[in-house]
Amino acid sequence: MDVALLTVGDELLSGDTENTNATWLARELSDAGATVTRILTVPDEEAIIADAVSRYHDAFDAVVVTGGIGGTPDDVTKAGVADAFGRELIVPEDVRAHLEAKADRFAEENPEMVDRYDMNLDLDAWAAIPAGAEPLLTDESFAAGCVIEGVYVMPGIPDELKAMFATVAADFGGDRTTETLRTPAPEGAVVSIVAEAGELFGVAVGSYPRSDDAPGRIKVTGEDSETVEEAMAWLRERVETVD
């Protein structure tokens, strides 16, 4: 299963916010056996989001889009996704009712904040999803996410993303298997061994250099677990390892 990640936000491109969502999602998807072959970050611009979603939807089994799904003027992700499919944004009555009840509970639980600030929530914007999409709702996120033809649209706030991804995690999988060994050897000392392992076993072998406080890593990835294990055994016979 080939998956593309699309993270949305001006703050990511400016460096104001670290893009931890991409790293977390890539790890979760890889652990599930899927293969992440694209990670793209785009600004909060509807046309750019629509173009990226359209291209990635055609090229990959699934696309995960994060960020920009709230109710502020710069939250245009869901509109961009709708444009990519030639759909309109709609406000399902049940989704709006869910968010309205959530807003009422928030007001009851936070009276001082509500009294102090003018909480002008555009519930229609928070509840809107592309026509034909399946809404994704969680207790952690106020905004509705959605799934439309293999495109998963989720929040950018990390805790909210993790909660929403958990509701669809079973949709992702594959035969990808990965094993890693750690070595004190410098990267230049294992170049020929890494190359030979890839050729002999038909697997992807990556080498990642050591740092002052961590050993180097050699990572073997393939679709057959037995072949990956054979490649790892072959490498362990030829490369110094550490626990």
PDB file of C-alpha atoms in Angstrom:
ATOM      1  CA  MET A   1       0.000   0.000   0.000  1.00  0.00           C
ATOM      2  CA  ASP A   2       1.619   3.222  -1.198  1.00  0.00           C
ATOM      3  CA  VAL A   3       0.685   6.271   0.866  1.00  0.00           C
ATOM      4  CA  ALA A   4       1.395   9.976   0.397  1.00  0.00           C
ATOM      5  CA  LEU A   5       1.375  12.505   3.228  1.00  0.00           C
ATOM      6  CA  LEU A   6       0.295  16.093   2.666  1.00  0.00           C
ATOM      7  CA  THR A   7       0.834  18.474   5.573  1.00  0.00           C
ATOM      8  CA  VAL A   8      -0.751  21.905   5.277  1.00  0.00           C
ATOM      9  CA  GLY A   9       0.282  25.124   6.995  1.00  0.00           C
ATOM     10  CA  ASP A  10       2.168  28.352   6.451  1.00  0.00           C
ATOM     11  CA  GLU A  11       3.649  27.883   9.926  1.00  0.00           C
ATOM     12  CA  LEU A  12       5.304  24.638   8.824  1.00  0.00           C
ATOM     13  CA  LEU A  13       6.929  26.240   5.805  1.00  0.00           C
ATOM     14  CA  SER A  14       8.188  29.219   7.802  1.00  0.00           C
ATOM     15  CA  GLY A  15       9.673  26.995  10.487  1.00  0.00           C
ATOM     16  CA  ASP A  16       7.474  28.458  13.215  1.00  0.00           C
ATOM     17  CA  THR A  17       6.053  24.991  13.905  1.00  0.00           C
ATOM     18  CA  GLU A  18       7.997  21.731  13.686  1.00  0.00           C
ATOM     19  CA  ASN A  19       6.361  19.194  11.397  1.00  0.00           C
ATOM     20  CA  THR A  20       6.113  16.357  13.905  1.00  0.00           C
ATOM     21  CA  ASN A  21       2.909  15.084  12.286  1.00  0.00           C
ATOM     22  CA  ALA A  22       4.718  13.893   9.169  1.00  0.00           C
ATOM     23  CA  THR A  23       7.277  11.966  11.212  1.00  0.00           C
ATOM     24  CA  TRP A  24       4.635  10.403  13.439  1.00  0.00           C
ATOM     25  CA  LEU A  25       2.389   9.392  10.550  1.00  0.00           C
ATOM     26  CA  ALA A  26       5.275   7.957   8.540  1.00  0.00           C
ATOM     27  CA  ARG A  27       6.279   5.810  11.500  1.00  0.00           C
ATOM     28  CA  GLU A  28       2.721   4.628  12.182  1.00  0.00           C
ATOM     29  CA  LEU A  29       2.095   3.749   8.555  1.00  0.00           C
ATOM     30  CA  SER A  30       5.444   2.016   8.137  1.00  0.00           C
ATOM     31  CA  ASP A  31       4.843  -0.036  11.275  1.00  0.00           C
ATOM     32  CA  ALA A  32       1.500  -1.092   9.784  1.00  0.00           C
ATOM     33  CA  GLY A  33       3.245  -2.378   6.669  1.00  0.00           C
ATOM     34  CA  ALA A  34       2.350   0.488   4.340  1.00  0.00           C
ATOM     35  CA  THR A  35       4.960   2.340   2.304  1.00  0.00           C
ATOM     36  CA  VAL A  36       5.182   6.123   2.526  1.00  0.00           C
ATOM     37  CA  THR A  37       6.763   7.342  -0.696  1.00  0.00           C
ATOM     38  CA  ARG A  38       5.864  11.043  -0.643  1.00  0.00           C
ATOM     39  CA  ILE A  39       5.754  13.705   2.045  1.00  0.00           C
ATOM     40  CA  LEU A  40       4.808  17.191   0.870  1.00  0.00           C
ATOM     41  CA  THR A  41       4.173  20.386   2.829  1.00  0.00           C
ATOM     42  CA  VAL A  42       2.073  23.105   1.212  1.00  0.00           C
ATOM     43  CA  PRO A  43       0.843  26.550   2.311  1.00  0.00           C
ATOM     44  CA  ASP A  44      -2.682  27.468   3.367  1.00  0.00           C
ATOM     45  CA  GLU A  45      -3.739  28.100  -0.234  1.00  0.00           C
ATOM     46  CA  GLU A  46      -6.819  26.376  -1.583  1.00  0.00           C
ATOM     47  CA  ALA A  47      -5.617  26.017  -5.182  1.00  0.00           C
ATOM     48  CA  ILE A  48      -2.270  24.505  -4.167  1.00  0.00           C
ATOM     49  CA  ILE A  49      -3.967  22.049  -1.811  1.00  0.00           C
ATOM     50  CA  ALA A  50      -6.433  21.047  -4.535  1.00  0.00           C
ATOM     51  CA  ASP A  51      -3.649  20.477  -7.060  1.00  0.00           C
ATOM     52  CA  ALA A  52      -1.586  18.337  -4.671  1.00  0.00           C
ATOM     53  CA  VAL A  53      -4.573  16.240  -3.593  1.00  0.00           C
ATOM     54  CA  SER A  54      -5.640  15.688  -7.195  1.00  0.00           C
ATOM     55  CA  ARG A  55      -2.182  14.521  -8.275  1.00  0.00           C
ATOM     56  CA  TYR A  56      -1.570  12.340  -5.241  1.00  0.00           C
ATOM     57  CA  HIS A  57      -5.040  10.777  -5.355  1.00  0.00           C
ATOM     58  CA  ASP A  58      -4.280   9.529  -8.876  1.00  0.00           C
ATOM     59  CA  ALA A  59      -0.812   8.253  -7.994  1.00  0.00           C
ATOM     60  CA  PHE A  60      -1.178   6.582  -4.584  1.00  0.00           C
ATOM     61  CA  ASP A  61      -3.391   4.071  -2.818  1.00  0.00           C
ATOM     62  CA  ALA A  62      -4.153   6.583  -0.059  1.00  0.00           C
ATOM     63  CA  VAL A  63      -3.400  10.180   0.859  1.00  0.00           C
ATOM     64  CA  VAL A  64      -3.352  11.531   4.407  1.00  0.00           C
ATOM     65  CA  VAL A  65      -3.856  15.294   4.661  1.00  0.00           C
ATOM     66  CA  THR A  66      -3.306  17.114   7.948  1.00  0.00           C
ATOM     67  CA  GLY A  67      -3.831  20.694   9.070  1.00  0.00           C
ATOM     68  CA  GLY A  68      -6.099  23.602   8.226  1.00  0.00           C
ATOM     69  CA  ILE A  69      -9.502  22.047   8.935  1.00  0.00           C
ATOM     70  CA  GLY A  70     -10.714  24.418  11.644  1.00  0.00           C
ATOM     71  CA  GLY A  71     -13.063  27.363  11.380  1.00  0.00           C
ATOM     72  CA  THR A  72     -10.685  30.306  10.925  1.00  0.00           C
ATOM     73  CA  PRO A  73     -10.201  32.146   7.607  1.00  0.00           C
ATOM     74  CA  ASP A  74      -6.869  30.447   6.870  1.00  0.00           C
ATOM     75  CA  ASP A  75      -8.351  26.958   7.312  1.00  0.00           C
ATOM     76  CA  VAL A  76      -8.978  26.112   3.668  1.00  0.00           C
ATOM     77  CA  THR A  77      -7.897  22.472   3.514  1.00  0.00           C
ATOM     78  CA  LYS A  78     -11.356  20.955   3.240  1.00  0.00           C
ATOM     79  CA  ALA A  79     -12.282  23.449   0.529  1.00  0.00           C
ATOM     80  CA  GLY A  80      -9.130  22.503  -1.364  1.00  0.00           C
ATOM     81  CA  VAL A  81      -9.943  18.800  -1.064  1.00  0.00           C
ATOM     82  CA  ALA A  82     -13.494  19.451  -2.270  1.00  0.00           C
ATOM     83  CA  ASP A  83     -12.107  21.325  -5.281  1.00  0.00           C
ATOM     84  CA  ALA A  84      -9.794  18.410  -6.084  1.00  0.00           C
ATOM     85  CA  PHE A  85     -12.846  16.159  -6.507  1.00  0.00           C
ATOM     86  CA  GLY A  86     -15.086  18.750  -8.111  1.00  0.00           C
ATOM     87  CA  ARG A  87     -17.398  18.653  -5.096  1.00  0.00           C
ATOM     88  CA  GLU A  88     -19.128  21.286  -3.011  1.00  0.00           C
ATOM     89  CA  LEU A  89     -18.600  21.695   0.709  1.00  0.00           C
ATOM     90  CA  ILE A  90     -21.717  20.660   2.606  1.00  0.00           C
ATOM     91  CA  VAL A  91     -22.735  20.781   6.266  1.00  0.00           C
ATOM     92  CA  PRO A  92     -24.313  17.459   7.309  1.00  0.00           C
ATOM     93  CA  GLU A  93     -27.001  18.016   9.914  1.00  0.00           C
ATOM     94  CA  ASP A  94     -25.756  15.215  12.167  1.00  0.00           C
ATOM     95  CA  VAL A  95     -22.183  16.531  12.100  1.00  0.00           C
ATOM     96  CA  ARG A  96     -23.320  20.052  12.927  1.00  0.00           C
ATOM     97  CA  ALA A  97     -25.514  18.748  15.743  1.00  0.00           C
ATOM     98  CA  HIS A  98     -22.543  16.817  17.148  1.00  0.00           C
ATOM     99  CA  LEU A  99     -20.368  19.935  17.157  1.00  0.00           C
ATOM    100  CA  GLU A 100     -23.137  22.105  18.562  1.00  0.00           C
ATOM    101  CA  ALA A 101     -23.536  19.706  21.495  1.00  0.00           C
ATOM    102  CA  LYS A 102     -19.762  19.735  21.940  1.00  0.00           C
ATOM    103  CA  ALA A 103     -19.747  23.552  21.993  1.00  0.00           C
ATOM    104  CA  ASP A 104     -22.525  23.582  24.583  1.00  0.00           C
ATOM    105  CA  ARG A 105     -20.576  21.187  26.806  1.00  0.00           C
ATOM    106  CA  PHE A 106     -17.471  23.348  26.472  1.00  0.00           C
ATOM    107  CA  ALA A 107     -19.438  26.436  27.522  1.00  0.00           C
ATOM    108  CA  GLU A 108     -20.855  24.620  30.549  1.00  0.00           C
ATOM    109  CA  GLU A 109     -17.420  23.369  31.598  1.00  0.00           C
ATOM    110  CA  ASN A 110     -15.597  26.692  30.989  1.00  0.00           C
ATOM    111  CA  PRO A 111     -17.974  29.499  32.063  1.00  0.00           C
ATOM    112  CA  GLU A 112     -15.199  31.935  33.003  1.00  0.00           C
ATOM    113  CA  MET A 113     -13.564  31.648  29.583  1.00  0.00           C
ATOM    114  CA  VAL A 114     -16.885  32.078  27.814  1.00  0.00           C
ATOM    115  CA  ASP A 115     -17.688  35.151  29.916  1.00  0.00           C
ATOM    116  CA  ARG A 116     -14.273  36.681  29.290  1.00  0.00           C
ATOM    117  CA  TYR A 117     -14.027  36.077  25.536  1.00  0.00           C
ATOM    118  CA  ASP A 118     -16.441  36.427  22.664  1.00  0.00           C
ATOM    119  CA  MET A 119     -16.517  32.823  21.428  1.00  0.00           C
ATOM    120  CA  ASN A 120     -17.702  33.425  17.889  1.00  0.00           C
ATOM    121  CA  LEU A 121     -17.652  29.876  16.523  1.00  0.00           C
ATOM    122  CA  ASP A 122     -18.699  29.315  12.920  1.00  0.00           C
ATOM    123  CA  LEU A 123     -20.156  25.836  13.399  1.00  0.00           C
ATOM    124  CA  ASP A 124     -20.874  25.480   9.699  1.00  0.00           C
ATOM    125  CA  ALA A 125     -17.182  25.959   8.902  1.00  0.00           C
ATOM    126  CA  TRP A 126     -16.123  23.451  11.552  1.00  0.00           C
ATOM    127  CA  ALA A 127     -18.690  20.885  10.380  1.00  0.00           C
ATOM    128  CA  ALA A 128     -18.276  21.296   6.608  1.00  0.00           C
ATOM    129  CA  ILE A 129     -16.966  18.376   4.534  1.00  0.00           C
ATOM    130  CA  PRO A 130     -16.884  17.655   0.793  1.00  0.00           C
ATOM    131  CA  ALA A 131     -20.130  16.221  -0.578  1.00  0.00           C
ATOM    132  CA  GLY A 132     -20.037  12.437  -0.475  1.00  0.00           C
ATOM    133  CA  ALA A 133     -17.282  12.273   2.134  1.00  0.00           C
ATOM    134  CA  GLU A 134     -17.498  10.215   5.308  1.00  0.00           C
ATOM    135  CA  PRO A 135     -17.116  12.445   8.382  1.00  0.00           C
ATOM    136  CA  LEU A 136     -14.528  11.662  11.040  1.00  0.00           C
ATOM    137  CA  LEU A 137     -15.433  12.850  14.531  1.00  0.00           C
ATOM    138  CA  THR A 138     -13.573  12.475  17.830  1.00  0.00           C
ATOM    139  CA  ASP A 139     -13.898  13.867  21.327  1.00  0.00           C
ATOM    140  CA  GLU A 140     -10.428  15.391  21.019  1.00  0.00           C
ATOM    141  CA  SER A 141     -11.087  17.421  17.867  1.00  0.00           C
ATOM    142  CA  PHE A 142     -13.711  20.096  17.445  1.00  0.00           C
ATOM    143  CA  ALA A 143     -13.371  20.196  13.673  1.00  0.00           C
ATOM    144  CA  ALA A 144     -14.774  17.382  11.570  1.00  0.00           C
ATOM    145  CA  GLY A 145     -12.296  15.433   9.493  1.00  0.00           C
ATOM    146  CA  CYS A 146     -13.368  13.221   6.611  1.00  0.00           C
ATOM    147  CA  VAL A 147     -12.523  10.451   4.158  1.00  0.00           C
ATOM    148  CA  ILE A 148     -13.243  10.760   0.450  1.00  0.00           C
ATOM    149  CA  GLU A 149     -12.069   8.191  -2.104  1.00  0.00           C
ATOM    150  CA  GLY A 150      -8.948   7.216  -0.190  1.00  0.00           C
ATOM    151  CA  VAL A 151      -8.075  10.770   0.889  1.00  0.00           C
ATOM    152  CA  TYR A 152      -8.063  11.127   4.677  1.00  0.00           C
ATOM    153  CA  VAL A 153      -8.399  14.695   5.977  1.00  0.00           C
ATOM    154  CA  MET A 154      -7.398  15.250   9.606  1.00  0.00           C
ATOM    155  CA  PRO A 155      -6.445  17.967  12.108  1.00  0.00           C
ATOM    156  CA  GLY A 156      -2.996  19.469  12.389  1.00  0.00           C
ATOM    157  CA  ILE A 157      -2.935  19.599  16.194  1.00  0.00           C
ATOM    158  CA  PRO A 158      -0.879  16.491  17.064  1.00  0.00           C
ATOM    159  CA  ASP A 159      -3.089  15.089  19.840  1.00  0.00           C
ATOM    160  CA  GLU A 160      -6.190  15.570  17.710  1.00  0.00           C
ATOM    161  CA  LEU A 161      -4.507  13.968  14.707  1.00  0.00           C
ATOM    162  CA  LYS A 162      -3.485  10.908  16.708  1.00  0.00           C
ATOM    163  CA  ALA A 163      -6.989  10.425  18.074  1.00  0.00           C
ATOM    164  CA  MET A 164      -8.592  10.745  14.640  1.00  0.00           C
ATOM    165  CA  PHE A 165      -6.029   8.527  12.923  1.00  0.00           C
ATOM    166  CA  ALA A 166      -6.797   5.805  15.470  1.00  0.00           C
ATOM    167  CA  THR A 167     -10.360   5.648  14.112  1.00  0.00           C
ATOM    168  CA  VAL A 168      -9.113   4.690  10.625  1.00  0.00           C
ATOM    169  CA  ALA A 169      -5.768   3.025  11.357  1.00  0.00           C
ATOM    170  CA  ALA A 170      -7.154  -0.367  10.335  1.00  0.00           C
ATOM    171  CA  ASP A 171      -7.552   0.956   6.766  1.00  0.00           C
ATOM    172  CA  PHE A 172      -3.777   1.006   6.321  1.00  0.00           C
ATOM    173  CA  GLY A 173      -1.541  -1.989   5.885  1.00  0.00           C
ATOM    174  CA  GLY A 174       0.689  -3.938   3.554  1.00  0.00           C
ATOM    175  CA  ASP A 175       3.421  -6.530   3.310  1.00  0.00           C
ATOM    176  CA  ARG A 176       6.290  -4.161   4.030  1.00  0.00           C
ATOM    177  CA  THR A 177       8.739  -5.593   6.594  1.00  0.00           C
ATOM    178  CA  THR A 178      11.658  -3.722   8.128  1.00  0.00           C
ATOM    179  CA  GLU A 179      14.548  -4.804  10.336  1.00  0.00           C
ATOM    180  CA  THR A 180      17.369  -2.638  11.703  1.00  0.00           C
ATOM    181  CA  LEU A 181      20.810  -3.381  13.074  1.00  0.00           C
ATOM    182  CA  ARG A 182      23.059  -0.916  14.868  1.00  0.00           C
ATOM    183  CA  THR A 183      26.768  -0.652  14.282  1.00  0.00           C
ATOM    184  CA  PRO A 184      29.697   1.385  15.649  1.00  0.00           C
ATOM    185  CA  ALA A 185      31.357   1.237  12.226  1.00  0.00           C
ATOM    186  CA  PRO A 186      31.592   4.490  10.238  1.00  0.00           C
ATOM    187  CA  GLU A 187      29.302   4.678   7.224  1.00  0.00           C
ATOM    188  CA  GLY A 188      32.210   4.588   4.789  1.00  0.00           C
ATOM    189  CA  ALA A 189      33.241   1.173   6.109  1.00  0.00           C
ATOM    190  CA  VAL A 190      29.946  -0.537   5.204  1.00  0.00           C
ATOM    191  CA  VAL A 191      29.222   0.916   1.754  1.00  0.00           C
ATOM    192  CA  SER A 192      30.198  -2.148  -0.269  1.00  0.00           C
ATOM    193  CA  ILE A 193      28.489  -4.560   2.166  1.00  0.00           C
ATOM    194  CA  VAL A 194      25.247  -2.593   2.065  1.00  0.00           C
ATOM    195  CA  ALA A 195      25.279  -2.512  -1.723  1.00  0.00           C
ATOM    196  CA  GLU A 196      25.992  -6.225  -1.978  1.00  0.00           C
ATOM    197  CA  ALA A 197      23.183  -7.121   0.429  1.00  0.00           C
ATOM    198  CA  GLY A 198      20.675  -5.217  -1.660  1.00  0.00           C
ATOM    199  CA  GLU A 199      21.771  -6.974  -4.842  1.00  0.00           C
ATOM    200  CA  LEU A 200      21.920 -10.463  -3.326  1.00  0.00           C
ATOM    201  CA  PHE A 201      18.538 -10.432  -1.614  1.00  0.00           C
ATOM    202  CA  GLY A 202      16.519  -7.972  -3.707  1.00  0.00           C
ATOM    203  CA  VAL A 203      15.694  -5.785  -0.731  1.00  0.00           C
ATOM    204  CA  ALA A 204      16.107  -2.100   0.025  1.00  0.00           C
ATOM    205  CA  VAL A 205      19.084  -1.492   2.314  1.00  0.00           C
ATOM    206  CA  GLY A 206      19.653   1.924   3.837  1.00  0.00           C
ATOM    207  CA  SER A 207      22.679   3.104   5.794  1.00  0.00           C
ATOM    208  CA  TYR A 208      22.401   5.918   8.324  1.00  0.00           C
ATOM    209  CA  PRO A 209      25.552   7.407   9.895  1.00  0.00           C
ATOM    210  CA  ARG A 210      26.442   7.312  13.573  1.00  0.00           C
ATOM    211  CA  SER A 211      26.445  10.408  15.761  1.00  0.00           C
ATOM    212  CA  ASP A 212      28.339  11.348  18.910  1.00  0.00           C
ATOM    213  CA  ASP A 213      25.730   9.698  21.117  1.00  0.00           C
ATOM    214  CA  ALA A 214      24.239   6.981  18.904  1.00  0.00           C
ATOM    215  CA  PRO A 215      25.556   4.175  16.693  1.00  0.00           C
ATOM    216  CA  GLY A 216      24.988   3.953  12.970  1.00  0.00           C
ATOM    217  CA  ARG A 217      22.043   2.009  11.569  1.00  0.00           C
ATOM    218  CA  ILE A 218      21.559  -0.344   8.649  1.00  0.00           C
ATOM    219  CA  LYS A 219      17.913  -0.811   7.740  1.00  0.00           C
ATOM    220  CA  VAL A 220      16.602  -3.611   5.529  1.00  0.00           C
ATOM    221  CA  THR A 221      13.135  -3.343   3.972  1.00  0.00           C
ATOM    222  CA  GLY A 222      11.264  -5.813   1.803  1.00  0.00           C
ATOM    223  CA  GLU A 223       7.888  -7.417   1.166  1.00  0.00           C
ATOM    224  CA  ASP A 224       8.911 -10.917   2.265  1.00  0.00           C
ATOM    225  CA  SER A 225       9.780 -11.292   5.942  1.00  0.00           C
ATOM    226  CA  GLU A 226      11.901 -14.401   5.434  1.00  0.00           C
ATOM    227  CA  THR A 227      14.030 -12.666   2.811  1.00  0.00           C
ATOM    228  CA  VAL A 228      14.493  -9.678   5.108  1.00  0.00           C
ATOM    229  CA  GLU A 229      15.604 -11.994   7.923  1.00  0.00           C
ATOM    230  CA  GLU A 230      18.057 -13.743   5.587  1.00  0.00           C
ATOM    231  CA  ALA A 231      19.518 -10.420   4.524  1.00  0.00           C
ATOM    232  CA  MET A 232      19.838  -9.327   8.158  1.00  0.00           C
ATOM    233  CA  ALA A 233      21.602 -12.564   9.110  1.00  0.00           C
ATOM    234  CA  TRP A 234      23.993 -12.103   6.190  1.00  0.00           C
ATOM    235  CA  LEU A 235      24.734  -8.532   7.272  1.00  0.00           C
ATOM    236  CA  ARG A 236      25.314  -9.491  10.920  1.00  0.00           C
ATOM    237  CA  GLU A 237      28.011 -11.895   9.806  1.00  0.00           C
ATOM    238  CA  ARG A 238      29.851  -9.073   8.040  1.00  0.00           C
ATOM    239  CA  VAL A 239      29.136  -5.934  10.064  1.00  0.00           C
ATOM    240  CA  GLU A 240      30.106  -5.227  13.662  1.00  0.00           C
ATOM    241  CA  THR A 241      26.937  -4.731  15.697  1.00  0.00           C
ATOM    242  CA  VAL A 242      25.883  -3.272  19.036  1.00  0.00           C
ATOM    243  CA  ASP A 243      22.697  -3.791  21.063  1.00  0.00           C
TER     244      ASP A 243
END
